[in-house]
């Protein structure tokens, strides 16, 4: 179960008359009062926390409260999705999101009292002021996110971990780590390219993969050998399945006067069946088992830009 702690500043009174003490310096409050818990297994040391980039993005507010709780408590009890404003409550205090109120004809699912008219302003204010770290913080994401923006960010976070597609390799990391991983572990080369520009790759029988690196995205060229009728070539990318429509590519295989061509979308590396019908089959007469294959490629962006991710070279 994921838990987190809101970074806070609290003061305690030692006067018998409960007189408010003089405010301590912000650094002293941080050293004595603040602990950031990313998850149940990982805690940042206090000394590193004071200089951690996540900490600097927390709003400067001397009236925050220290609290650690399960974020699932801020899910709608009906649809189990994270609550977002407006939030409604019945006369007995049972809360629900606006969408569920409409679906249930403004009848409370817990007590059958009318709902959908009384706003739960207290929970709305908590949600508006709540900031959380991305669940991929351990892979390098340093963003602090509003509670209502967290889920949308995590579906497209550039630090989502992926598992290496090479059979028998258990390496898992963000996409930015794969060029070095493929080169160092699998002796696989990386080719840099620009969108809407044709480039050539010569595939040798030993080339099972070639990393293709654009300025904002990482692709992987697959070369599957020894199929019954020939060799298969296709492309995947390091991104979510819902982003498959954001790119397309042309692939051509040339041999003398013969040309095989395909235009399609790259499949997500997360797909179980990565090539499906999106591949080019190079027949035996065009590519002897021990001979190289010349591939022409061109990538395009028919959809919006995926992210601000910069693939390190």
CSV table of C-alpha atoms in Angstrom, one decimal:
chain,number,residue,atom,x,y,z
A,1,UNK,CA,0.0,0.0,0.0
A,2,UNK,CA,1.5,3.3,-1.0
A,3,UNK,CA,1.8,6.0,1.6
A,4,UNK,CA,3.3,9.5,1.6
A,5,UNK,CA,3.8,12.4,4.0
A,6,UNK,CA,3.0,16.0,3.3
A,7,UNK,CA,5.9,18.2,4.0
A,8,UNK,CA,4.9,20.5,6.8
A,9,UNK,CA,5.9,23.0,9.4
A,10,UNK,CA,4.4,22.9,12.9
A,11,UNK,CA,5.1,24.9,16.1
A,12,UNK,CA,4.5,23.8,19.6
A,13,UNK,CA,3.8,25.9,22.6
A,14,UNK,CA,5.8,25.4,25.9
A,15,UNK,CA,4.2,28.3,27.7
A,16,UNK,CA,1.7,27.5,30.4
A,17,UNK,CA,-0.6,30.1,28.9
A,18,UNK,CA,-0.2,28.6,25.4
A,19,UNK,CA,1.4,31.8,24.1
A,20,UNK,CA,2.6,31.4,20.5
A,21,UNK,CA,6.4,31.0,20.5
A,22,UNK,CA,8.7,33.1,18.3
A,23,UNK,CA,9.0,31.6,14.9
A,24,UNK,CA,12.1,29.6,14.3
A,25,UNK,CA,14.2,29.9,11.2
A,26,UNK,CA,12.8,27.9,8.2
A,27,UNK,CA,16.0,25.7,8.1
A,28,UNK,CA,15.5,24.9,11.8
A,29,UNK,CA,11.9,24.0,11.3
A,30,UNK,CA,12.9,21.8,8.3
A,31,UNK,CA,15.5,20.0,10.3
A,32,UNK,CA,13.2,19.3,13.3
A,33,UNK,CA,9.8,18.8,11.7
A,34,UNK,CA,10.0,17.5,8.2
A,35,UNK,CA,10.2,14.0,6.9
A,36,UNK,CA,9.4,13.0,3.3
A,37,UNK,CA,8.2,9.4,2.8
A,38,UNK,CA,8.2,8.3,-0.8
A,39,UNK,CA,7.0,4.8,-0.1
A,40,UNK,CA,7.1,2.3,2.7
A,41,UNK,CA,10.4,0.9,1.6
A,42,UNK,CA,12.3,4.1,0.7
A,43,UNK,CA,13.0,7.1,3.0
A,44,UNK,CA,15.2,10.1,2.1
A,45,UNK,CA,17.8,10.9,4.7
A,46,UNK,CA,17.1,14.2,6.5
A,47,UNK,CA,20.3,15.8,5.4
A,48,UNK,CA,19.7,15.0,1.7
A,49,UNK,CA,16.0,16.0,2.1
A,50,UNK,CA,16.9,19.6,2.9
A,51,UNK,CA,18.7,20.0,-0.5
A,52,UNK,CA,16.4,17.6,-2.5
A,53,UNK,CA,14.8,19.2,-5.5
A,54,UNK,CA,11.4,17.9,-4.5
A,55,UNK,CA,11.5,19.9,-1.3
A,56,UNK,CA,12.1,23.3,-3.0
A,57,UNK,CA,8.8,23.0,-5.0
A,58,UNK,CA,6.6,22.7,-1.9
A,59,UNK,CA,4.6,26.0,-1.4
A,60,UNK,CA,6.2,28.3,1.2
A,61,UNK,CA,3.4,28.2,3.8
A,62,UNK,CA,4.0,28.4,7.5
A,63,UNK,CA,0.5,27.0,8.2
A,64,UNK,CA,0.8,23.5,6.8
A,65,UNK,CA,0.2,20.5,8.9
A,66,UNK,CA,2.2,17.3,9.2
A,67,UNK,CA,0.2,14.2,8.1
A,68,UNK,CA,0.9,10.7,6.8
A,69,UNK,CA,-2.1,8.9,5.3
A,70,UNK,CA,-3.2,6.4,2.7
A,71,UNK,CA,-4.0,8.4,-0.5
A,72,UNK,CA,-6.7,5.7,-1.3
A,73,UNK,CA,-8.9,7.5,1.3
A,74,UNK,CA,-9.3,10.3,-1.3
A,75,UNK,CA,-10.9,7.9,-3.8
A,76,UNK,CA,-14.6,8.0,-4.6
A,77,UNK,CA,-16.2,5.1,-2.7
A,78,UNK,CA,-18.4,4.3,-5.8
A,79,UNK,CA,-16.1,4.4,-8.8
A,80,UNK,CA,-12.9,4.0,-6.8
A,81,UNK,CA,-11.2,6.8,-8.9
A,82,UNK,CA,-9.3,9.7,-7.3
A,83,UNK,CA,-11.7,12.4,-6.2
A,84,UNK,CA,-11.7,15.7,-8.1
A,85,UNK,CA,-13.8,18.8,-7.6
A,86,UNK,CA,-16.7,19.3,-7.3
A,87,UNK,CA,-17.3,16.7,-4.6
A,88,UNK,CA,-20.8,16.3,-3.1
A,89,UNK,CA,-22.1,14.8,0.2
A,90,UNK,CA,-25.5,13.7,1.4
A,91,UNK,CA,-27.0,14.8,4.7
A,92,UNK,CA,-25.3,11.9,6.4
A,93,UNK,CA,-21.9,13.0,5.2
A,94,UNK,CA,-21.3,10.3,2.6
A,95,UNK,CA,-19.2,11.8,-0.3
A,96,UNK,CA,-19.1,11.0,-4.0
A,97,UNK,CA,-17.7,12.5,-7.1
A,98,UNK,CA,-20.0,14.5,-9.5
A,99,UNK,CA,-20.0,11.8,-12.1
A,100,UNK,CA,-21.2,9.1,-9.7
A,101,UNK,CA,-23.9,11.4,-8.4
A,102,UNK,CA,-25.3,11.9,-11.9
A,103,UNK,CA,-25.1,8.1,-12.7
A,104,UNK,CA,-27.0,7.3,-9.5
A,105,UNK,CA,-29.7,10.0,-10.1
A,106,UNK,CA,-28.4,12.0,-7.1
A,107,UNK,CA,-29.2,9.2,-4.6
A,108,UNK,CA,-26.6,8.3,-2.1
A,109,UNK,CA,-25.2,4.8,-2.6
A,110,UNK,CA,-24.6,4.3,1.1
A,111,UNK,CA,-27.9,5.5,2.7
A,112,UNK,CA,-30.2,6.4,-0.2
A,113,UNK,CA,-30.5,10.0,1.0
A,114,UNK,CA,-30.5,12.8,-1.7
A,115,UNK,CA,-27.1,14.0,-2.8
A,116,UNK,CA,-25.6,16.1,-5.6
A,117,UNK,CA,-26.5,19.5,-4.1
A,118,UNK,CA,-24.3,19.9,-1.0
A,119,UNK,CA,-20.6,20.5,-1.8
A,120,UNK,CA,-18.0,18.9,0.6
A,121,UNK,CA,-15.8,22.0,0.7
A,122,UNK,CA,-13.5,20.6,3.4
A,123,UNK,CA,-12.4,17.7,1.2
A,124,UNK,CA,-12.2,19.9,-1.9
A,125,UNK,CA,-9.8,22.3,0.0
A,126,UNK,CA,-7.6,19.3,1.0
A,127,UNK,CA,-7.4,18.1,-2.5
A,128,UNK,CA,-6.6,21.5,-3.9
A,129,UNK,CA,-3.7,22.0,-1.5
A,130,UNK,CA,-2.3,18.5,-1.7
A,131,UNK,CA,1.0,17.8,-3.6
A,132,UNK,CA,2.5,14.4,-4.1
A,133,UNK,CA,5.7,13.1,-5.7
A,134,UNK,CA,5.4,11.0,-8.8
A,135,UNK,CA,5.4,7.2,-8.2
A,136,UNK,CA,8.4,6.9,-10.6
A,137,UNK,CA,10.6,9.2,-8.3
A,138,UNK,CA,13.0,6.3,-7.7
A,139,UNK,CA,13.6,6.2,-11.5
A,140,UNK,CA,14.5,9.9,-11.7
A,141,UNK,CA,11.2,11.9,-11.8
A,142,UNK,CA,11.5,14.9,-9.5
A,143,UNK,CA,8.1,16.5,-10.1
A,144,UNK,CA,5.8,17.4,-7.3
A,145,UNK,CA,2.2,17.1,-8.6
A,146,UNK,CA,-1.2,18.3,-7.5
A,147,UNK,CA,-3.3,15.4,-6.4
A,148,UNK,CA,-5.7,15.9,-9.3
A,149,UNK,CA,-2.9,16.0,-11.9
A,150,UNK,CA,-0.9,13.0,-10.6
A,151,UNK,CA,-2.7,10.2,-12.5
A,152,UNK,CA,-2.5,12.0,-15.8
A,153,UNK,CA,1.2,12.8,-15.3
A,154,UNK,CA,2.0,9.2,-14.5
A,155,UNK,CA,0.5,7.8,-17.7
A,156,UNK,CA,3.0,9.9,-19.7
A,157,UNK,CA,5.9,10.3,-17.3
A,158,UNK,CA,9.2,10.0,-19.2
A,159,UNK,CA,10.6,8.0,-16.3
A,160,UNK,CA,8.2,5.1,-16.6
A,161,UNK,CA,10.3,1.9,-16.2
A,162,UNK,CA,10.4,-0.6,-19.0
A,163,UNK,CA,11.8,-4.2,-19.1
A,164,UNK,CA,14.4,-5.1,-21.6
A,165,UNK,CA,12.9,-7.0,-24.5
A,166,UNK,CA,15.9,-9.2,-25.0
A,167,UNK,CA,15.0,-12.8,-24.0
A,168,UNK,CA,16.5,-13.7,-20.6
A,169,UNK,CA,17.4,-10.1,-19.7
A,170,UNK,CA,15.7,-8.8,-16.5
A,171,UNK,CA,17.0,-5.2,-16.8
A,172,UNK,CA,14.3,-2.6,-15.9
A,173,UNK,CA,14.7,1.1,-16.1
A,174,UNK,CA,13.5,4.4,-17.6
A,175,UNK,CA,13.8,4.7,-21.4
A,176,UNK,CA,16.7,7.1,-21.1
A,177,UNK,CA,18.9,4.2,-19.7
A,178,UNK,CA,18.4,1.8,-22.6
A,179,UNK,CA,20.9,3.2,-25.2
A,180,UNK,CA,23.7,2.6,-22.7
A,181,UNK,CA,22.2,-0.7,-21.6
A,182,UNK,CA,21.9,-2.1,-25.1
A,183,UNK,CA,25.4,-1.0,-26.0
A,184,UNK,CA,27.1,-2.2,-22.8
A,185,UNK,CA,25.2,-5.5,-22.2
A,186,UNK,CA,23.9,-6.6,-25.6
A,187,UNK,CA,26.5,-4.9,-27.9
A,188,UNK,CA,23.7,-3.2,-29.8
A,189,UNK,CA,24.3,0.0,-31.6
A,190,UNK,CA,22.3,3.2,-31.4
A,191,UNK,CA,21.3,5.3,-34.5
A,192,UNK,CA,20.3,8.9,-34.2
A,193,UNK,CA,17.7,10.2,-36.6
A,194,UNK,CA,15.4,13.2,-37.4
A,195,UNK,CA,11.7,13.0,-38.1
A,196,UNK,CA,10.6,13.1,-41.8
A,197,UNK,CA,14.2,12.3,-43.0
A,198,UNK,CA,15.0,9.0,-44.6
A,199,UNK,CA,18.0,7.1,-43.3
A,200,UNK,CA,19.6,3.7,-44.0
A,201,UNK,CA,20.4,0.8,-41.7
A,202,UNK,CA,22.3,-2.3,-42.8
A,203,UNK,CA,21.3,-5.3,-40.7
A,204,UNK,CA,23.7,-8.1,-40.2
A,205,UNK,CA,22.6,-11.6,-39.1
A,206,UNK,CA,23.9,-10.8,-35.6
A,207,UNK,CA,21.8,-7.7,-35.3
A,208,UNK,CA,18.7,-8.7,-33.4
A,209,UNK,CA,18.0,-5.1,-32.4
A,210,UNK,CA,19.0,-1.6,-33.3
A,211,UNK,CA,18.2,1.4,-31.0
A,212,UNK,CA,16.7,4.3,-32.9
A,213,UNK,CA,17.0,7.6,-31.0
A,214,UNK,CA,15.0,10.8,-31.8
A,215,UNK,CA,15.2,14.0,-29.8
A,216,UNK,CA,12.1,13.1,-27.8
A,217,UNK,CA,11.6,9.4,-28.1
A,218,UNK,CA,13.3,6.1,-28.2
A,219,UNK,CA,12.4,3.4,-30.8
A,220,UNK,CA,13.7,-0.1,-31.2
A,221,UNK,CA,14.2,-1.9,-34.6
A,222,UNK,CA,13.6,-5.7,-34.2
A,223,UNK,CA,15.2,-8.2,-36.6
A,224,UNK,CA,13.8,-11.7,-36.1
A,225,UNK,CA,15.7,-14.4,-38.0
A,226,UNK,CA,15.1,-17.9,-39.2
A,227,UNK,CA,11.3,-17.8,-39.6
A,228,UNK,CA,10.0,-20.5,-41.9
A,229,UNK,CA,9.6,-18.1,-44.9
A,230,UNK,CA,12.3,-15.5,-44.1
A,231,UNK,CA,13.2,-12.8,-41.6
A,232,UNK,CA,10.9,-10.3,-39.9
A,233,UNK,CA,11.5,-6.6,-39.4
A,234,UNK,CA,9.4,-4.3,-37.3
A,235,UNK,CA,9.7,-1.3,-34.9
A,236,UNK,CA,8.5,-0.7,-31.4
A,237,UNK,CA,8.8,2.3,-29.1
A,238,UNK,CA,9.4,3.0,-25.4
A,239,UNK,CA,6.0,4.4,-24.4
A,240,UNK,CA,2.5,3.5,-23.4
A,241,UNK,CA,0.0,1.7,-25.6
A,242,UNK,CA,-2.3,4.7,-25.7
A,243,UNK,CA,0.5,6.6,-27.5
A,244,UNK,CA,0.7,4.3,-30.5
A,245,UNK,CA,-1.2,6.6,-32.8
A,246,UNK,CA,1.2,9.5,-32.1
A,247,UNK,CA,3.8,8.2,-34.6
A,248,UNK,CA,4.1,6.4,-37.9
A,249,UNK,CA,7.0,5.1,-40.0
A,250,UNK,CA,7.9,4.0,-43.5
A,251,UNK,CA,10.1,0.9,-43.9
A,252,UNK,CA,11.6,-0.3,-47.2
A,253,UNK,CA,13.7,-3.3,-47.9
A,254,UNK,CA,15.6,-3.2,-51.2
A,255,UNK,CA,17.3,-6.0,-53.1
A,256,UNK,CA,18.2,-5.3,-56.8
A,257,UNK,CA,15.0,-4.4,-58.6
A,258,UNK,CA,12.8,-5.7,-55.8
A,259,UNK,CA,11.4,-3.4,-53.1
A,260,UNK,CA,9.2,-4.3,-50.1
A,261,UNK,CA,7.6,-1.3,-48.4
A,262,UNK,CA,5.3,-0.7,-45.4
A,263,UNK,CA,3.7,2.3,-43.7
A,264,UNK,CA,2.3,1.7,-40.2
A,265,UNK,CA,2.5,2.7,-36.6
A,266,UNK,CA,5.1,1.4,-34.2
A,267,UNK,CA,3.8,-0.8,-31.4
A,268,UNK,CA,4.4,-0.1,-27.7
A,269,UNK,CA,7.2,-2.1,-26.1
A,270,UNK,CA,4.6,-3.0,-23.5
A,271,UNK,CA,2.5,-5.0,-26.0
A,272,UNK,CA,2.6,-8.8,-25.5
A,273,UNK,CA,2.3,-9.3,-29.3
A,274,UNK,CA,4.6,-6.5,-30.5
A,275,UNK,CA,4.6,-7.1,-34.2
A,276,UNK,CA,1.1,-8.6,-34.8
A,277,UNK,CA,0.6,-7.8,-38.5
A,278,UNK,CA,2.8,-4.7,-38.5
A,279,UNK,CA,6.0,-6.2,-40.0
A,280,UNK,CA,7.8,-6.8,-43.2
A,281,UNK,CA,8.7,-10.4,-44.1
A,282,UNK,CA,12.0,-10.6,-46.1
A,283,UNK,CA,11.8,-13.7,-48.2
A,284,UNK,CA,14.7,-16.1,-48.4
A,285,UNK,CA,15.6,-15.2,-52.1
A,286,UNK,CA,16.1,-11.5,-51.1
A,287,UNK,CA,18.1,-12.2,-48.0
A,288,UNK,CA,20.2,-15.3,-47.6
A,289,UNK,CA,20.4,-16.5,-44.0
A,290,UNK,CA,24.0,-15.2,-43.7
A,291,UNK,CA,23.6,-12.0,-45.8
A,292,UNK,CA,23.0,-8.4,-44.7
A,293,UNK,CA,19.7,-6.6,-45.3
A,294,UNK,CA,19.5,-2.9,-46.2
A,295,UNK,CA,16.6,-1.1,-44.5
A,296,UNK,CA,15.4,2.4,-45.4
A,297,UNK,CA,13.4,4.1,-42.6
A,298,UNK,CA,11.5,7.4,-42.1
A,299,UNK,CA,9.6,8.4,-39.0
A,300,UNK,CA,6.7,10.9,-38.8
A,301,UNK,CA,4.7,12.6,-36.0
A,302,UNK,CA,1.0,12.6,-37.1
A,303,UNK,CA,-0.1,13.3,-33.5
A,304,UNK,CA,0.9,15.7,-30.8
A,305,UNK,CA,4.4,15.7,-29.3
A,306,UNK,CA,4.6,13.0,-26.6
A,307,UNK,CA,6.6,14.9,-24.0
A,308,UNK,CA,9.5,17.2,-23.2
A,309,UNK,CA,11.8,14.2,-22.7
A,310,UNK,CA,15.3,14.7,-24.0
A,311,UNK,CA,17.0,11.4,-24.8
A,312,UNK,CA,20.6,11.8,-23.5
A,313,UNK,CA,23.4,11.0,-26.0
